[in-house]
Coordinates of C-alpha atoms in Angstrom, one line a residue:
X1 CA 34.8 -24.4 -8.6
X2 CA 31.2 -22.8 -8.3
X3 CA 30.3 -19.8 -7.1
X4 CA 26.6 -18.4 -6.8
X5 CA 25.9 -14.6 -6.4
X6 CA 22.6 -12.7 -6.1
X7 CA 22.7 -10.7 -9.0
X8 CA 24.5 -8.9 -11.5
X9 CA 25.7 -6.2 -9.4
X10 CA 27.0 -8.5 -6.6
X11 CA 28.6 -10.8 -9.4
X12 CA 30.9 -7.5 -10.1
X13 CA 31.9 -7.7 -6.1
X14 CA 33.4 -11.3 -6.5
X15 CA 35.0 -11.1 -9.9
X16 CA 38.4 -10.3 -8.4
X17 CA 38.5 -12.5 -5.7
X18 CA 37.4 -15.7 -8.2
X19 CA 40.2 -14.3 -10.4
X20 CA 42.6 -14.6 -7.6
X21 CA 41.1 -18.0 -6.3
X22 CA 41.7 -19.4 -9.8
X23 CA 45.1 -18.3 -10.0
X24 CA 45.7 -20.2 -6.6
X25 CA 44.0 -23.5 -7.1
X26 CA 44.6 -23.9 -11.0
X27 CA 40.6 -24.9 -11.2
X28 CA 38.0 -23.2 -13.6
X29 CA 35.8 -21.1 -11.4
X30 CA 32.4 -20.4 -12.9
X31 CA 30.1 -17.7 -11.5
X32 CA 26.6 -18.2 -11.6
X33 CA 23.9 -15.6 -11.0
X34 CA 20.2 -16.1 -10.6
X35 CA 16.8 -14.4 -9.8
X36 CA 13.7 -14.8 -7.6
X37 CA 11.4 -17.1 -8.0
X38 CA 8.1 -16.5 -9.7
X39 CA 5.6 -17.0 -7.1
X40 CA 2.9 -14.5 -7.4
X41 CA -0.2 -15.6 -9.3
X42 CA -3.5 -13.8 -9.8
X43 CA -5.1 -14.0 -6.9
X44 CA -1.9 -12.6 -5.2
X45 CA -1.1 -9.8 -7.6
X46 CA -4.7 -8.6 -6.9
X47 CA -4.1 -9.0 -3.0
X48 CA -1.0 -6.9 -3.4
X49 CA -2.6 -4.2 -5.2
X50 CA -5.8 -4.1 -3.2
X51 CA -3.5 -4.7 0.0
X52 CA -1.9 -1.3 -0.4
X53 CA -4.5 0.9 -1.6
X54 CA -7.2 -0.2 1.2
X55 CA -5.1 1.0 4.2
X56 CA -7.1 2.3 7.5
X57 CA -8.0 5.6 5.7
X58 CA -11.5 4.5 4.3
X59 CA -12.2 3.0 7.5
X60 CA -11.2 6.0 9.7
X61 CA -12.2 9.0 8.1
X62 CA -13.2 9.6 4.9
X63 CA -14.4 13.2 5.9
X64 CA -12.0 15.0 3.4
X65 CA -13.8 14.3 0.2
X66 CA -17.3 15.5 1.7
X67 CA -16.0 18.4 3.4
X68 CA -14.4 20.1 0.3
X69 CA -17.5 19.5 -1.9
X70 CA -20.0 20.0 0.2
X71 CA -22.6 17.7 -0.8
X72 CA -23.4 14.1 -0.5
X73 CA -23.8 13.4 -4.3
X74 CA -21.0 15.4 -5.1
X75 CA -18.7 13.9 -3.0
X76 CA -19.8 10.4 -4.3
X77 CA -19.0 12.0 -7.9
X78 CA -15.5 12.4 -6.9
X79 CA -15.1 9.1 -5.4
X80 CA -15.9 7.5 -8.6
X81 CA -14.1 10.1 -10.6
X82 CA -10.8 9.5 -8.6
X83 CA -11.0 5.9 -9.0
X84 CA -11.5 6.1 -13.0
X85 CA -8.3 8.6 -13.0
X86 CA -6.3 5.8 -11.0
X87 CA -7.8 3.2 -13.7
X88 CA -6.3 5.2 -16.3
X89 CA -3.0 5.6 -14.5
X90 CA -2.8 2.0 -14.0
X91 CA -3.4 1.3 -18.3
X92 CA 0.0 3.4 -18.2
X93 CA 1.4 1.0 -15.9
X94 CA 0.1 -1.9 -17.8
X95 CA 1.9 -0.8 -20.6
X96 CA 5.1 0.2 -19.0
X97 CA 5.2 -3.4 -17.0
X98 CA 4.3 -5.3 -19.8
X99 CA 7.2 -3.7 -22.2
X100 CA 9.8 -3.3 -19.4
X101 CA 9.4 -6.9 -17.3
X102 CA 12.0 -5.7 -14.5
X103 CA 11.7 -5.2 -11.0
X104 CA 11.9 -1.4 -9.8
X105 CA 8.3 0.1 -11.1
X106 CA 8.4 3.5 -11.6
X107 CA 12.4 3.6 -10.8
X108 CA 12.6 0.9 -14.0
X109 CA 10.4 3.3 -16.4
X110 CA 11.9 6.9 -15.2
X111 CA 15.4 5.5 -16.1
X112 CA 14.6 3.9 -19.6
X113 CA 12.9 6.8 -20.9
X114 CA 14.3 10.1 -19.1
X115 CA 18.0 8.6 -17.8
X116 CA 19.3 7.7 -14.8
X117 CA 19.4 11.1 -13.1
X118 CA 15.7 11.2 -12.6
X119 CA 15.9 7.3 -11.6
X120 CA 17.9 8.5 -9.1
X121 CA 16.2 11.2 -7.7
X122 CA 13.1 9.0 -7.8
X123 CA 14.8 6.6 -5.7
X124 CA 15.8 8.1 -3.1
X125 CA 12.4 10.0 -2.5
X126 CA 11.0 6.9 -2.7
X127 CA 13.5 4.9 0.0
X128 CA 14.2 8.1 2.6
X129 CA 10.5 9.3 2.5
X130 CA 8.2 7.5 0.3
X131 CA 7.8 3.6 1.2
X132 CA 9.6 3.4 4.4
X133 CA 7.7 6.4 5.8
X134 CA 4.6 5.4 4.8
X135 CA 5.6 2.0 6.3
X136 CA 6.2 3.9 9.6
X137 CA 2.8 5.7 9.6
X138 CA 0.8 2.2 8.7
X139 CA 2.6 0.5 11.5
X140 CA 2.0 3.8 14.0
X141 CA -1.6 3.7 13.0
X142 CA -2.0 -0.1 13.8
X143 CA -0.6 0.7 17.2
X144 CA -3.1 3.2 17.9
X145 CA -5.8 0.6 17.4
X146 CA -4.2 -1.7 19.3
X147 CA -3.7 0.1 22.4
X148 CA -7.4 1.0 22.3
X149 CA -7.7 -2.4 24.1
X150 CA -5.5 -1.7 26.9
X151 CA -7.4 0.8 28.2
X152 CA -6.8 4.9 28.6
X153 CA -4.3 4.3 31.4
X154 CA -1.3 2.4 29.2
X155 CA -2.2 4.7 25.9
X156 CA 1.1 6.2 26.0
X157 CA 3.8 7.4 23.2
X158 CA 6.4 4.9 24.2
X159 CA 3.7 2.1 24.2
X160 CA 2.8 2.7 20.7
X161 CA 6.1 3.1 19.1
X162 CA 7.0 -0.1 20.6
X163 CA 4.2 -2.0 19.0
X164 CA 5.0 -0.2 16.0
X165 CA 8.4 -1.5 15.7
X166 CA 7.0 -5.0 16.5
X167 CA 4.9 -4.8 13.8
X168 CA 7.7 -3.7 11.5
X169 CA 10.0 -6.3 12.3
X170 CA 7.3 -9.0 12.0
X171 CA 6.6 -7.8 8.7
X172 CA 10.4 -8.2 8.1
X173 CA 10.7 -11.6 8.8
X174 CA 7.8 -12.7 7.2
X175 CA 9.2 -11.1 4.0
X176 CA 12.7 -11.9 4.2
X177 CA 11.3 -15.7 5.0
X178 CA 9.9 -16.2 2.1
X179 CA 7.9 -14.9 -1.1
X180 CA 5.2 -17.3 -0.8
X181 CA 4.3 -16.5 3.1
X182 CA 4.4 -12.7 2.5
X183 CA 1.9 -13.3 -0.6
X184 CA 0.0 -15.6 1.7
X185 CA -0.1 -12.7 4.5
X186 CA -1.4 -10.1 2.0
X187 CA -3.9 -12.5 0.7
X188 CA -5.4 -13.3 4.2
X189 CA -5.2 -9.7 5.3
X190 CA -6.8 -8.3 2.0
X191 CA -9.8 -11.0 2.5
X192 CA -9.9 -9.6 6.0
X193 CA -10.3 -5.5 5.0
X194 CA -12.8 -6.4 2.2
X195 CA -14.9 -8.4 4.3
X196 CA -15.0 -5.5 6.7
X197 CA -15.9 -3.4 3.8
X198 CA -18.6 -5.9 2.4
X199 CA -20.0 -5.9 5.9
X200 CA -20.3 -2.4 5.9
X201 CA -21.9 -1.9 2.7
X202 CA -24.0 -4.6 2.9
X203 CA -25.7 -3.0 6.2
X204 CA -26.1 0.2 4.3
X205 CA -28.0 -1.6 2.0
X206 CA -30.0 -3.1 4.6
X207 CA -30.8 0.1 5.9
X208 CA -31.7 1.7 2.6
X209 CA -34.3 -1.3 1.7
X210 CA -35.8 0.0 5.5
X211 CA -36.3 3.0 4.2
X212 CA -33.2 5.2 5.6
X213 CA -32.7 7.4 2.8
X214 CA -33.1 11.1 4.3
X215 CA -29.4 11.7 4.4
X216 CA -28.7 10.7 0.6
X217 CA -31.8 12.6 -0.6
X218 CA -30.2 16.1 0.3
X219 CA -28.3 15.2 -3.0
X220 CA -26.3 18.3 -4.5
X221 CA -27.6 20.6 -1.7
X222 CA -24.4 22.5 -0.4
X223 CA -22.3 21.7 -3.0
X224 CA -19.0 23.8 -3.5
X225 CA -19.0 26.1 -6.5
X226 CA -15.0 26.3 -5.7
X227 CA -12.8 24.8 -8.6
X228 CA -9.7 25.0 -6.5
X229 CA -12.0 22.9 -3.5
X230 CA -13.0 20.3 -5.7
X231 CA -9.6 20.0 -7.0
X232 CA -8.6 19.3 -3.4
X233 CA -11.5 16.6 -2.9
X234 CA -10.1 14.6 -5.7
X235 CA -7.0 15.1 -4.6
X236 CA -7.9 13.5 -1.0
X237 CA -9.9 10.4 -3.1
X238 CA -6.6 9.9 -5.3
X239 CA -4.6 9.6 -2.3
X240 CA -7.0 6.9 -1.0
X241 CA -6.3 5.1 -4.5
X242 CA -2.6 5.4 -4.6
X243 CA -1.3 2.0 -5.0
X244 CA -2.5 0.6 -8.0
X245 CA 1.2 0.8 -9.3
X246 CA 2.7 -1.4 -6.8
X247 CA 2.5 -4.5 -8.6
X248 CA 5.1 -3.2 -11.3
X249 CA 7.3 -3.1 -8.7
X250 CA 7.8 -7.0 -8.3
X251 CA 7.3 -7.9 -11.7
X252 CA 9.7 -10.1 -11.9
X253 CA 8.0 -12.5 -9.4
X254 CA 4.4 -12.1 -11.3
X255 CA 4.0 -15.5 -13.0
X256 CA 3.1 -14.7 -16.8
X257 CA 3.1 -10.8 -16.1
X258 CA 2.0 -10.1 -20.1
X259 CA -1.3 -11.8 -18.8
X260 CA -1.6 -11.4 -15.0
X261 CA -0.5 -7.6 -14.8
X262 CA -3.4 -6.2 -16.9
X263 CA -6.0 -8.3 -15.4
X264 CA -5.1 -7.8 -11.7
X265 CA -4.5 -4.0 -12.2
X266 CA -8.0 -3.4 -13.7
X267 CA -10.0 -6.2 -11.5
X268 CA -8.2 -4.6 -8.6
X269 CA -9.0 -0.8 -9.4
X270 CA -12.7 -1.5 -10.3
X271 CA -13.0 -3.3 -7.0
X272 CA -11.6 -0.6 -4.9
X273 CA -13.9 1.7 -7.0
X274 CA -17.2 -0.3 -6.2
X275 CA -16.2 -0.4 -2.4
X276 CA -15.0 2.6 -1.7
X277 CA -18.2 4.0 -3.2
X278 CA -20.4 1.8 -1.7
X279 CA -18.7 2.2 1.5
X280 CA -19.2 6.1 1.6
X281 CA -23.2 5.5 0.5
X282 CA -23.5 3.3 3.7
X283 CA -21.9 5.5 6.1
X284 CA -24.0 8.2 4.6
X285 CA -26.8 6.0 4.8
X286 CA -26.6 5.5 8.8
X287 CA -25.0 9.0 9.8
X288 CA -25.6 12.6 8.4
X289 CA -23.0 14.5 6.8
X290 CA -22.7 16.5 10.0
X291 CA -21.9 13.6 11.9
X292 CA -19.7 12.3 9.7
X293 CA -17.6 15.4 9.6
X294 CA -17.2 15.4 13.3
X295 CA -16.3 11.8 13.4
X296 CA -12.5 11.0 13.5
X297 CA -13.1 7.4 13.3
X298 CA -16.2 6.7 11.1
X299 CA -15.9 3.0 10.8
X300 CA -16.1 2.8 14.6
X301 CA -19.5 5.2 14.6
X302 CA -20.8 3.0 12.1
X303 CA -19.9 -0.2 14.0
X304 CA -21.3 1.2 17.3
X305 CA -25.1 1.9 15.7
X306 CA -25.3 -0.8 13.3
X307 CA -23.4 -4.0 14.7
X308 CA -23.7 -3.0 18.3
X309 CA -22.3 -5.2 20.4
X310 CA -20.2 -7.0 17.6
X311 CA -19.0 -3.3 16.9
X312 CA -15.6 -4.9 18.0
X313 CA -15.0 -6.2 14.5
X314 CA -14.1 -2.6 13.2
X315 CA -10.9 -2.1 15.2
X316 CA -10.0 -5.5 14.5
X317 CA -10.3 -4.9 10.8
X318 CA -8.5 -1.9 10.8
X319 CA -5.8 -3.6 12.6
X320 CA -5.9 -6.7 10.1
X321 CA -5.9 -3.9 7.5
X322 CA -2.6 -1.7 8.2
X323 CA -0.7 -4.7 8.7
X324 CA -1.6 -6.1 5.2
X325 CA -0.6 -2.4 4.0
X326 CA 2.8 -3.1 5.6
X327 CA 3.5 -6.0 4.7
X328 CA 2.7 -5.0 0.6
X329 CA 4.9 -1.8 1.5
X330 CA 7.6 -3.5 2.5
X331 CA 7.1 -6.5 0.0
X332 CA 7.1 -3.7 -3.1
X333 CA 9.7 -1.3 -1.2
X334 CA 12.5 -3.6 -0.8
X335 CA 12.2 -4.4 -4.3
X336 CA 12.7 -1.0 -5.4
X337 CA 15.9 -0.7 -3.5
X338 CA 16.7 -4.1 -5.2
X339 CA 16.4 -2.7 -8.4
X340 CA 18.4 0.3 -7.7
X341 CA 21.2 -1.3 -6.2
X342 CA 21.3 -4.1 -8.9
X343 CA 22.0 -0.9 -11.0
X344 CA 24.8 0.4 -8.9
X345 CA 22.6 3.3 -7.8
X346 CA 23.1 1.8 -4.1
X347 CA 25.4 -0.1 -2.7
X348 CA 25.8 -3.4 -4.6
X349 CA 25.2 -5.7 -1.3
X350 CA 21.6 -4.3 -1.2
X351 CA 21.0 -6.3 -4.3
X352 CA 22.1 -9.6 -2.2
X353 CA 19.2 -12.3 -2.6
X354 CA 18.9 -15.2 -0.1
X355 CA 20.7 -18.1 -1.7
X356 CA 18.0 -20.7 -0.6
X357 CA 14.7 -18.6 0.0
X358 CA 15.1 -16.4 -3.4
X359 CA 14.0 -13.2 -1.2
X360 CA 15.9 -9.7 -1.5
X361 CA 17.5 -10.3 2.0
X362 CA 19.3 -7.4 2.3
X363 CA 17.4 -4.7 0.8
X364 CA 14.7 -5.8 3.1
X365 CA 16.4 -5.4 6.3
X366 CA 17.4 -1.9 5.1
X367 CA 13.4 -1.2 4.8
X368 CA 12.5 -2.4 7.8
X369 CA 16.0 -0.3 9.3
X370 CA 15.1 2.8 8.1
X371 CA 11.1 2.6 8.9
X372 CA 12.3 1.7 12.7
X373 CA 14.5 5.0 12.6
X374 CA 11.1 6.8 11.6
X375 CA 9.3 5.4 14.1
X376 CA 12.1 6.3 17.0
X377 CA 12.0 10.0 15.5
X378 CA 8.4 10.6 16.1
X379 CA 6.1 12.6 14.0
X380 CA 6.7 12.0 10.2
X381 CA 3.5 13.2 8.8
X382 CA 5.0 16.7 8.4
X383 CA 7.8 15.5 6.0
X384 CA 5.3 13.4 4.1
X385 CA 2.9 16.6 3.8
X386 CA 5.7 18.6 2.6
X387 CA 6.9 15.9 -0.3
X388 CA 3.6 14.5 -1.2
X389 CA 3.5 16.3 -4.2
X390 CA 6.8 15.1 -5.7
X391 CA 5.0 11.3 -5.4
X392 CA 2.3 12.9 -8.2
X393 CA 5.2 14.8 -10.2
X394 CA 6.7 11.2 -10.6
X395 CA 3.6 9.9 -11.4
X396 CA 3.3 12.4 -14.2
X397 CA 7.0 11.9 -15.3
X398 CA 6.0 8.2 -15.5
X399 CA 3.0 8.6 -18.0
X400 CA 5.3 11.0 -20.2
X401 CA 7.3 7.7 -19.9
X402 CA 4.6 6.0 -22.0
X403 CA 5.0 8.4 -24.9
X404 CA 8.9 9.0 -24.9
X405 CA 9.3 4.5 -25.0
X406 CA 6.9 4.9 -28.0
X407 CA 9.8 6.5 -29.8
X408 CA 12.9 5.0 -27.7
X409 CA 11.7 1.5 -27.9
X410 CA 9.4 1.5 -31.0
X411 CA 10.0 -1.9 -32.1
X412 CA 9.8 -3.4 -28.7
X413 CA 7.1 -5.9 -28.4
X414 CA 4.0 -4.5 -26.7
X415 CA 1.7 -7.2 -25.2
X416 CA -0.6 -3.9 -24.4
X417 CA -1.0 -0.3 -25.9
X418 CA -2.7 2.3 -23.9
X419 CA -4.8 4.4 -26.1
X420 CA -3.3 7.7 -26.0
X421 CA -5.3 9.5 -28.7

């Protein structure tokens, strides 16, 4: 007789039942565990990183950086600088991910370096606040743009919540059904959002060649001399780059992670730096700093001026972008819950894997359920603002984990070593 379970945590649940079954039947009972398949190649890995980094922000309102820096030139420097900081962070996660090739990302590394208490705290912040609330916010943003096609008469909060809930459920179905399907959705939506950004930056380049350089010529004029404002500008830009660590959450499903993880993280972050910087250049070519600061949907204004009758491309791109980000967030967030349950930091049933589809079924359903509760509750933005600093606190702890694990796991093979000094 053979019993198949989804994880080590799940196997503990059936040990006693198997023992009883063996006594009653006299048969040998073999308990097998299995893991999820490695379905993610280089393209899918890049799509997960870019897809979770690039959400609606770069399309909707990049004015925060410009507002705090005070000038065109300094704002562009901040966008590039924040991207390079993200790249340095990504290099740390390359070492951690190739050293400890277990899903869970930050949770797994904190557990190895600092112990279960820090990992447990991170897990609860991410499950209750981080991953699930960001999923709720992204689908609510998607709903905001969907209702614009219905007209102002039906633009109600109830309708937005219904659309957001439907999007969350659809994301859940995709992620429960197949890792391969979720990866394909991620590749498709990432291609759409990158194509939209390419349209914007190409449009800006065309305008530059036509001589529209007056806005960019303002250079450093009006730059702030306040270190705190520059720091806040960097914080806003870093938020836009957040997501470069998400592939580490699903490392057990990446093909040849020692090669794929470094290449995917570096390539994805460099691509996003290029896209973000040139997109901002394009915005500032088409509109003045004042117009950009007064606009709540910069890409929409850009589309009306440059694409004219084809401006509908922009809201459709935002819808595709937010759906892709939601898919990526659910995909990576469910693996965090799976990893924590496998270590008995959450109920064991959340570590169950579907026998045929090899998807973390119960952790995905749990992620979707919590996101639906947050959508029903309404405004979760204040909660995110209040606890957002914790995310960077845990990033800092994981950067220190690189150093700590150099001592705790000094003899372990490291396919990649980040240069510390």
